[in-house]
Short mmCIF file of N, CA and C and ligand atoms in Angstrom, two decimals:
data_model
loop_
_atom_site.label_atom_id
_atom_site.label_comp_id
_atom_site.label_asym_id
_atom_site.label_seq_id
_atom_site.Cartn_x
_atom_site.Cartn_y
_atom_site.Cartn_z
N MET T 1 -19.39 17.99 -60.29
CA MET T 1 -20.52 17.90 -61.19
C MET T 1 -21.43 19.11 -61.03
N ALA T 2 -21.69 19.48 -59.79
CA ALA T 2 -22.57 20.62 -59.54
C ALA T 2 -21.95 21.91 -60.07
N THR T 3 -20.65 22.03 -59.92
CA THR T 3 -19.98 23.23 -60.43
C THR T 3 -20.10 23.30 -61.95
N SER T 4 -19.88 22.19 -62.62
CA SER T 4 -20.00 22.16 -64.08
C SER T 4 -21.42 22.50 -64.51
N TYR T 5 -22.38 21.92 -63.82
CA TYR T 5 -23.78 22.19 -64.15
C TYR T 5 -24.10 23.67 -63.92
N ALA T 6 -23.62 24.19 -62.78
CA ALA T 6 -23.88 25.60 -62.47
C ALA T 6 -23.26 26.51 -63.53
N GLU T 7 -22.06 26.17 -63.96
CA GLU T 7 -21.42 26.99 -64.97
C GLU T 7 -22.17 26.90 -66.30
N ALA T 8 -22.57 25.70 -66.68
CA ALA T 8 -23.26 25.50 -67.96
C ALA T 8 -24.63 26.17 -67.98
N THR T 9 -25.22 26.37 -66.82
CA THR T 9 -26.56 26.97 -66.75
C THR T 9 -26.52 28.42 -66.26
N ASP T 10 -25.34 29.00 -66.24
CA ASP T 10 -25.16 30.39 -65.79
C ASP T 10 -25.74 30.63 -64.40
N SER T 11 -25.63 29.64 -63.54
CA SER T 11 -26.12 29.79 -62.16
C SER T 11 -25.16 30.68 -61.37
N GLU T 12 -25.69 31.31 -60.36
CA GLU T 12 -24.89 32.23 -59.55
C GLU T 12 -24.41 31.60 -58.25
N ALA T 13 -25.00 30.46 -57.86
CA ALA T 13 -24.63 29.89 -56.57
C ALA T 13 -24.86 28.38 -56.55
N LEU T 14 -24.09 27.73 -55.70
CA LEU T 14 -24.28 26.32 -55.37
C LEU T 14 -24.58 26.26 -53.88
N PHE T 15 -25.52 25.44 -53.48
CA PHE T 15 -25.87 25.30 -52.07
C PHE T 15 -25.56 23.88 -51.62
N ILE T 16 -25.05 23.78 -50.39
CA ILE T 16 -24.83 22.47 -49.77
C ILE T 16 -25.37 22.54 -48.34
N GLY T 17 -25.99 21.46 -47.91
CA GLY T 17 -26.68 21.46 -46.62
C GLY T 17 -25.88 20.92 -45.46
N ALA T 18 -24.56 20.97 -45.53
CA ALA T 18 -23.74 20.49 -44.41
C ALA T 18 -24.04 21.30 -43.15
N HIS T 19 -23.87 20.65 -42.01
CA HIS T 19 -24.11 21.35 -40.73
C HIS T 19 -23.01 20.98 -39.74
N SER T 20 -22.96 21.73 -38.65
CA SER T 20 -21.82 21.65 -37.73
C SER T 20 -21.63 20.27 -37.11
N GLU T 21 -22.69 19.50 -36.92
CA GLU T 21 -22.53 18.19 -36.29
C GLU T 21 -21.88 17.17 -37.23
N ASP T 22 -21.72 17.53 -38.49
CA ASP T 22 -21.03 16.65 -39.43
C ASP T 22 -19.51 16.81 -39.36
N PHE T 23 -19.03 17.83 -38.63
CA PHE T 23 -17.59 18.14 -38.67
C PHE T 23 -16.73 16.95 -38.25
N SER T 24 -17.14 16.25 -37.20
CA SER T 24 -16.27 15.23 -36.63
C SER T 24 -16.01 14.08 -37.60
N GLY T 25 -17.03 13.62 -38.28
CA GLY T 25 -16.85 12.46 -39.15
C GLY T 25 -16.57 12.79 -40.59
N TYR T 26 -16.81 14.04 -40.99
CA TYR T 26 -16.71 14.39 -42.39
C TYR T 26 -15.93 15.69 -42.56
N PRO T 27 -14.61 15.58 -42.77
CA PRO T 27 -13.80 16.79 -42.94
C PRO T 27 -14.31 17.71 -44.05
N ASP T 28 -14.99 17.14 -45.04
CA ASP T 28 -15.48 17.98 -46.14
C ASP T 28 -16.78 18.69 -45.79
N CYS T 29 -17.14 18.69 -44.52
CA CYS T 29 -18.29 19.48 -44.06
C CYS T 29 -17.84 20.68 -43.22
N ARG T 30 -16.54 20.90 -43.14
CA ARG T 30 -16.01 22.01 -42.34
C ARG T 30 -15.98 23.30 -43.16
N PRO T 31 -16.12 24.44 -42.48
CA PRO T 31 -16.03 25.73 -43.19
C PRO T 31 -14.75 25.86 -44.01
N ALA T 32 -13.63 25.37 -43.49
CA ALA T 32 -12.35 25.49 -44.22
C ALA T 32 -12.41 24.76 -45.56
N PHE T 33 -13.15 23.64 -45.60
CA PHE T 33 -13.28 22.92 -46.87
C PHE T 33 -14.06 23.77 -47.87
N PHE T 34 -15.12 24.40 -47.41
CA PHE T 34 -15.92 25.21 -48.33
C PHE T 34 -15.15 26.43 -48.82
N ASP T 35 -14.32 26.99 -47.94
CA ASP T 35 -13.46 28.10 -48.38
C ASP T 35 -12.50 27.62 -49.46
N ALA T 36 -11.90 26.45 -49.25
CA ALA T 36 -10.98 25.89 -50.24
C ALA T 36 -11.72 25.53 -51.53
N PHE T 37 -12.93 25.00 -51.38
CA PHE T 37 -13.69 24.60 -52.57
C PHE T 37 -14.12 25.82 -53.38
N GLN T 38 -14.38 26.93 -52.69
CA GLN T 38 -14.71 28.16 -53.41
C GLN T 38 -13.54 28.55 -54.31
N ASN T 39 -12.34 28.34 -53.82
CA ASN T 39 -11.15 28.63 -54.63
C ASN T 39 -11.09 27.69 -55.83
N VAL T 40 -11.43 26.43 -55.63
CA VAL T 40 -11.47 25.47 -56.74
C VAL T 40 -12.47 25.94 -57.80
N ILE T 41 -13.62 26.37 -57.35
CA ILE T 41 -14.63 26.87 -58.30
C ILE T 41 -14.09 28.08 -59.06
N ASP T 42 -13.49 29.00 -58.33
CA ASP T 42 -13.00 30.23 -58.96
C ASP T 42 -11.90 29.93 -59.98
N VAL T 43 -11.00 29.02 -59.64
CA VAL T 43 -9.87 28.70 -60.52
C VAL T 43 -10.29 27.75 -61.63
N GLY T 44 -11.28 26.90 -61.35
CA GLY T 44 -11.64 25.85 -62.29
C GLY T 44 -12.76 26.19 -63.25
N THR T 45 -13.21 27.42 -63.26
CA THR T 45 -14.25 27.82 -64.21
C THR T 45 -13.73 28.98 -65.07
N LYS T 46 -14.48 29.29 -66.10
CA LYS T 46 -14.07 30.36 -67.01
C LYS T 46 -13.93 31.68 -66.26
N PRO T 47 -13.07 32.57 -66.70
CA PRO T 47 -12.85 33.83 -65.97
C PRO T 47 -14.13 34.62 -65.72
N GLU T 48 -15.06 34.57 -66.66
CA GLU T 48 -16.28 35.37 -66.51
C GLU T 48 -17.33 34.68 -65.62
N THR T 49 -17.06 33.45 -65.23
CA THR T 49 -18.01 32.71 -64.38
C THR T 49 -17.87 33.14 -62.93
N GLU T 50 -18.99 33.43 -62.31
CA GLU T 50 -18.99 33.77 -60.88
C GLU T 50 -20.05 32.91 -60.20
N ILE T 51 -19.57 31.88 -59.50
CA ILE T 51 -20.46 30.98 -58.77
C ILE T 51 -20.05 31.03 -57.31
N GLU T 52 -21.00 31.34 -56.44
CA GLU T 52 -20.72 31.38 -55.01
C GLU T 52 -21.17 30.08 -54.36
N LEU T 53 -20.28 29.46 -53.63
CA LEU T 53 -20.61 28.25 -52.86
C LEU T 53 -21.22 28.68 -51.54
N LYS T 54 -22.43 28.24 -51.28
CA LYS T 54 -23.13 28.64 -50.06
C LYS T 54 -23.44 27.42 -49.21
N ALA T 55 -23.10 27.52 -47.95
CA ALA T 55 -23.39 26.46 -46.97
C ALA T 55 -24.12 27.12 -45.80
N PRO T 56 -25.38 27.44 -46.01
CA PRO T 56 -26.09 28.29 -45.02
C PRO T 56 -26.26 27.66 -43.64
N PHE T 57 -26.14 26.36 -43.54
CA PHE T 57 -26.36 25.71 -42.24
C PHE T 57 -25.07 25.24 -41.58
N VAL T 58 -23.95 25.64 -42.13
CA VAL T 58 -22.68 25.07 -41.67
C VAL T 58 -22.42 25.34 -40.19
N GLU T 59 -22.94 26.40 -39.64
CA GLU T 59 -22.74 26.68 -38.21
C GLU T 59 -23.96 26.29 -37.39
N TRP T 60 -24.97 25.68 -37.99
CA TRP T 60 -26.19 25.31 -37.28
C TRP T 60 -26.10 23.87 -36.79
N SER T 61 -26.81 23.58 -35.72
CA SER T 61 -26.97 22.19 -35.29
C SER T 61 -28.14 21.59 -36.07
N LYS T 62 -28.22 20.28 -36.08
CA LYS T 62 -29.33 19.65 -36.78
C LYS T 62 -30.66 19.98 -36.09
N THR T 63 -30.64 20.16 -34.79
CA THR T 63 -31.85 20.56 -34.08
C THR T 63 -32.30 21.94 -34.55
N GLU T 64 -31.37 22.87 -34.68
CA GLU T 64 -31.73 24.21 -35.17
C GLU T 64 -32.32 24.13 -36.58
N ILE T 65 -31.75 23.27 -37.40
CA ILE T 65 -32.26 23.11 -38.77
C ILE T 65 -33.67 22.53 -38.73
N ALA T 66 -33.89 21.51 -37.91
CA ALA T 66 -35.22 20.91 -37.80
C ALA T 66 -36.23 21.94 -37.31
N GLU T 67 -35.85 22.72 -36.30
CA GLU T 67 -36.77 23.73 -35.76
C GLU T 67 -37.12 24.77 -36.83
N ARG T 68 -36.13 25.22 -37.57
CA ARG T 68 -36.38 26.23 -38.60
C ARG T 68 -37.28 25.64 -39.70
N GLY T 69 -37.04 24.41 -40.06
CA GLY T 69 -37.87 23.75 -41.06
C GLY T 69 -39.31 23.61 -40.59
N LEU T 70 -39.49 23.30 -39.32
CA LEU T 70 -40.84 23.19 -38.78
C LEU T 70 -41.54 24.55 -38.83
N GLU T 71 -40.81 25.61 -38.53
CA GLU T 71 -41.38 26.96 -38.61
C GLU T 71 -41.82 27.29 -40.03
N LEU T 72 -41.06 26.77 -41.00
CA LEU T 72 -41.33 27.07 -42.42
C LEU T 72 -42.26 26.05 -43.07
N ASP T 73 -42.77 25.09 -42.28
CA ASP T 73 -43.63 24.03 -42.81
C ASP T 73 -42.95 23.24 -43.92
N VAL T 74 -41.68 22.95 -43.75
CA VAL T 74 -40.97 22.11 -44.72
C VAL T 74 -41.67 20.75 -44.78
N PRO T 75 -41.93 20.24 -45.98
CA PRO T 75 -42.56 18.92 -46.09
C PRO T 75 -41.54 17.82 -45.79
N TYR T 76 -41.27 17.63 -44.50
CA TYR T 76 -40.24 16.67 -44.10
C TYR T 76 -40.55 15.25 -44.57
N GLU T 77 -41.82 14.96 -44.84
CA GLU T 77 -42.15 13.63 -45.34
C GLU T 77 -41.54 13.39 -46.72
N MET T 78 -41.09 14.46 -47.37
CA MET T 78 -40.48 14.33 -48.69
C MET T 78 -38.96 14.42 -48.62
N THR T 79 -38.40 14.38 -47.42
CA THR T 79 -36.95 14.51 -47.27
C THR T 79 -36.34 13.18 -46.84
N TRP T 80 -35.04 13.08 -46.97
CA TRP T 80 -34.34 11.83 -46.73
C TRP T 80 -32.97 12.12 -46.15
N SER T 81 -32.57 11.40 -45.13
CA SER T 81 -31.24 11.55 -44.55
C SER T 81 -30.47 10.24 -44.48
N CYS T 82 -31.15 9.12 -44.50
CA CYS T 82 -30.56 7.80 -44.28
C CYS T 82 -29.48 7.47 -45.30
N TYR T 83 -28.46 6.74 -44.85
CA TYR T 83 -27.43 6.26 -45.75
C TYR T 83 -27.93 5.10 -46.60
N ARG T 84 -29.01 4.49 -46.18
CA ARG T 84 -29.60 3.38 -46.91
C ARG T 84 -30.21 3.90 -48.21
N ASP T 85 -30.21 3.08 -49.25
CA ASP T 85 -30.71 3.56 -50.53
C ASP T 85 -32.11 3.06 -50.85
N GLU T 86 -32.82 2.57 -49.85
CA GLU T 86 -34.19 2.15 -50.11
C GLU T 86 -35.05 2.39 -48.87
N GLU T 87 -36.34 2.56 -49.11
CA GLU T 87 -37.27 2.79 -47.99
C GLU T 87 -37.59 1.48 -47.29
N PRO T 88 -37.91 1.54 -46.02
CA PRO T 88 -37.89 2.72 -45.19
C PRO T 88 -36.48 3.04 -44.71
N ALA T 89 -36.32 4.27 -44.18
CA ALA T 89 -35.04 4.64 -43.59
C ALA T 89 -34.73 3.66 -42.45
N CYS T 90 -33.44 3.42 -42.22
CA CYS T 90 -33.07 2.38 -41.26
C CYS T 90 -33.37 2.77 -39.81
N GLY T 91 -33.17 4.02 -39.48
CA GLY T 91 -33.40 4.46 -38.10
C GLY T 91 -32.20 4.27 -37.19
N THR T 92 -31.12 3.67 -37.71
CA THR T 92 -29.99 3.37 -36.85
C THR T 92 -28.65 3.95 -37.34
N CYS T 93 -28.55 4.32 -38.61
CA CYS T 93 -27.27 4.89 -39.09
C CYS T 93 -27.09 6.27 -38.45
N ASP T 94 -25.88 6.83 -38.57
CA ASP T 94 -25.62 8.14 -37.95
C ASP T 94 -26.60 9.21 -38.45
N ALA T 95 -26.86 9.21 -39.74
CA ALA T 95 -27.74 10.24 -40.30
C ALA T 95 -29.15 10.11 -39.71
N CYS T 96 -29.65 8.88 -39.61
CA CYS T 96 -30.97 8.67 -39.02
C CYS T 96 -30.96 9.05 -37.54
N ALA T 97 -29.92 8.65 -36.83
CA ALA T 97 -29.85 8.95 -35.40
C ALA T 97 -29.83 10.45 -35.15
N PHE T 98 -29.02 11.19 -35.90
CA PHE T 98 -28.98 12.65 -35.75
C PHE T 98 -30.33 13.27 -36.10
N ARG T 99 -30.93 12.76 -37.15
CA ARG T 99 -32.21 13.32 -37.58
C ARG T 99 -33.30 13.08 -36.54
N LEU T 100 -33.38 11.85 -36.05
CA LEU T 100 -34.39 11.53 -35.04
C LEU T 100 -34.16 12.34 -33.77
N GLU T 101 -32.90 12.49 -33.38
CA GLU T 101 -32.58 13.28 -32.19
C GLU T 101 -32.98 14.75 -32.39
N ALA T 102 -32.75 15.27 -33.59
CA ALA T 102 -33.09 16.66 -33.88
C ALA T 102 -34.60 16.89 -33.77
N PHE T 103 -35.37 15.98 -34.32
CA PHE T 103 -36.83 16.11 -34.22
C PHE T 103 -37.27 16.01 -32.77
N ARG T 104 -36.67 15.08 -32.04
CA ARG T 104 -37.03 14.94 -30.62
C ARG T 104 -36.69 16.22 -29.86
N ASN T 105 -35.50 16.75 -30.10
CA ASN T 105 -35.10 18.00 -29.43
C ASN T 105 -36.00 19.16 -29.81
N ALA T 106 -36.53 19.12 -31.02
CA ALA T 106 -37.42 20.19 -31.49
C ALA T 106 -38.85 19.98 -31.00
N GLY T 107 -39.08 18.90 -30.27
CA GLY T 107 -40.41 18.63 -29.74
C GLY T 107 -41.39 18.16 -30.79
N SER T 108 -40.87 17.50 -31.83
CA SER T 108 -41.72 17.05 -32.92
C SER T 108 -41.39 15.59 -33.26
N ARG T 109 -42.19 15.02 -34.13
CA ARG T 109 -41.97 13.65 -34.57
C ARG T 109 -41.65 13.66 -36.06
N ASP T 110 -40.58 12.97 -36.42
CA ASP T 110 -40.19 12.87 -37.82
C ASP T 110 -41.28 12.09 -38.57
N PRO T 111 -41.82 12.66 -39.65
CA PRO T 111 -42.95 12.01 -40.32
C PRO T 111 -42.59 10.85 -41.24
N ILE T 112 -41.31 10.61 -41.50
CA ILE T 112 -40.99 9.50 -42.41
C ILE T 112 -41.03 8.17 -41.67
N GLU T 113 -41.13 7.10 -42.46
CA GLU T 113 -41.17 5.76 -41.89
C GLU T 113 -39.75 5.25 -41.64
N TYR T 114 -39.58 4.55 -40.53
CA TYR T 114 -38.28 3.96 -40.20
C TYR T 114 -38.42 2.47 -39.99
N ALA T 115 -37.40 1.72 -40.38
CA ALA T 115 -37.39 0.28 -40.11
C ALA T 115 -37.33 0.04 -38.60
N GLU T 116 -36.51 0.86 -37.94
CA GLU T 116 -36.40 0.80 -36.48
C GLU T 116 -36.46 2.24 -35.98
N ARG T 117 -37.38 2.49 -35.09
CA ARG T 117 -37.47 3.84 -34.52
C ARG T 117 -37.29 3.69 -33.02
N PRO T 118 -36.24 4.33 -32.48
CA PRO T 118 -36.06 4.25 -31.03
C PRO T 118 -37.30 4.77 -30.30
N GLU T 119 -37.56 4.22 -29.15
CA GLU T 119 -38.78 4.58 -28.41
C GLU T 119 -38.87 6.06 -28.10
N PHE T 120 -37.73 6.71 -27.88
CA PHE T 120 -37.75 8.12 -27.48
C PHE T 120 -38.14 9.06 -28.60
N SER T 121 -38.14 8.59 -29.87
CA SER T 121 -38.37 9.50 -30.98
C SER T 121 -39.80 9.49 -31.45
ZN1 ZN C 1 -30.44 5.32 -41.72
#
């Protein structure tokens, strides 16, 4: 869908926020997948279309991403990682656990509300 949208809007790039800690559970978060998907984009769009697939955090840990976001004053209160589709975030799924751990490792507190927040976070 993103590729079609990018092509229809003459976009030059698609970005995905996958990171290295996703590799184990999600094969489609590996660099090899993005290399293969770039080929899909190249073959599956018009010859004159040039869309680059970018995964800028693919080699970063979630802690590194949290730290960089804190440096940039990212409004983390407006972000979401939970697999749950309603507020508050659960605090216990893998995405919540990684996120809470990243904030803890970065020496900060995640500003979003959680249904369950481990004591250490
Ligand atoms: Zn969750």
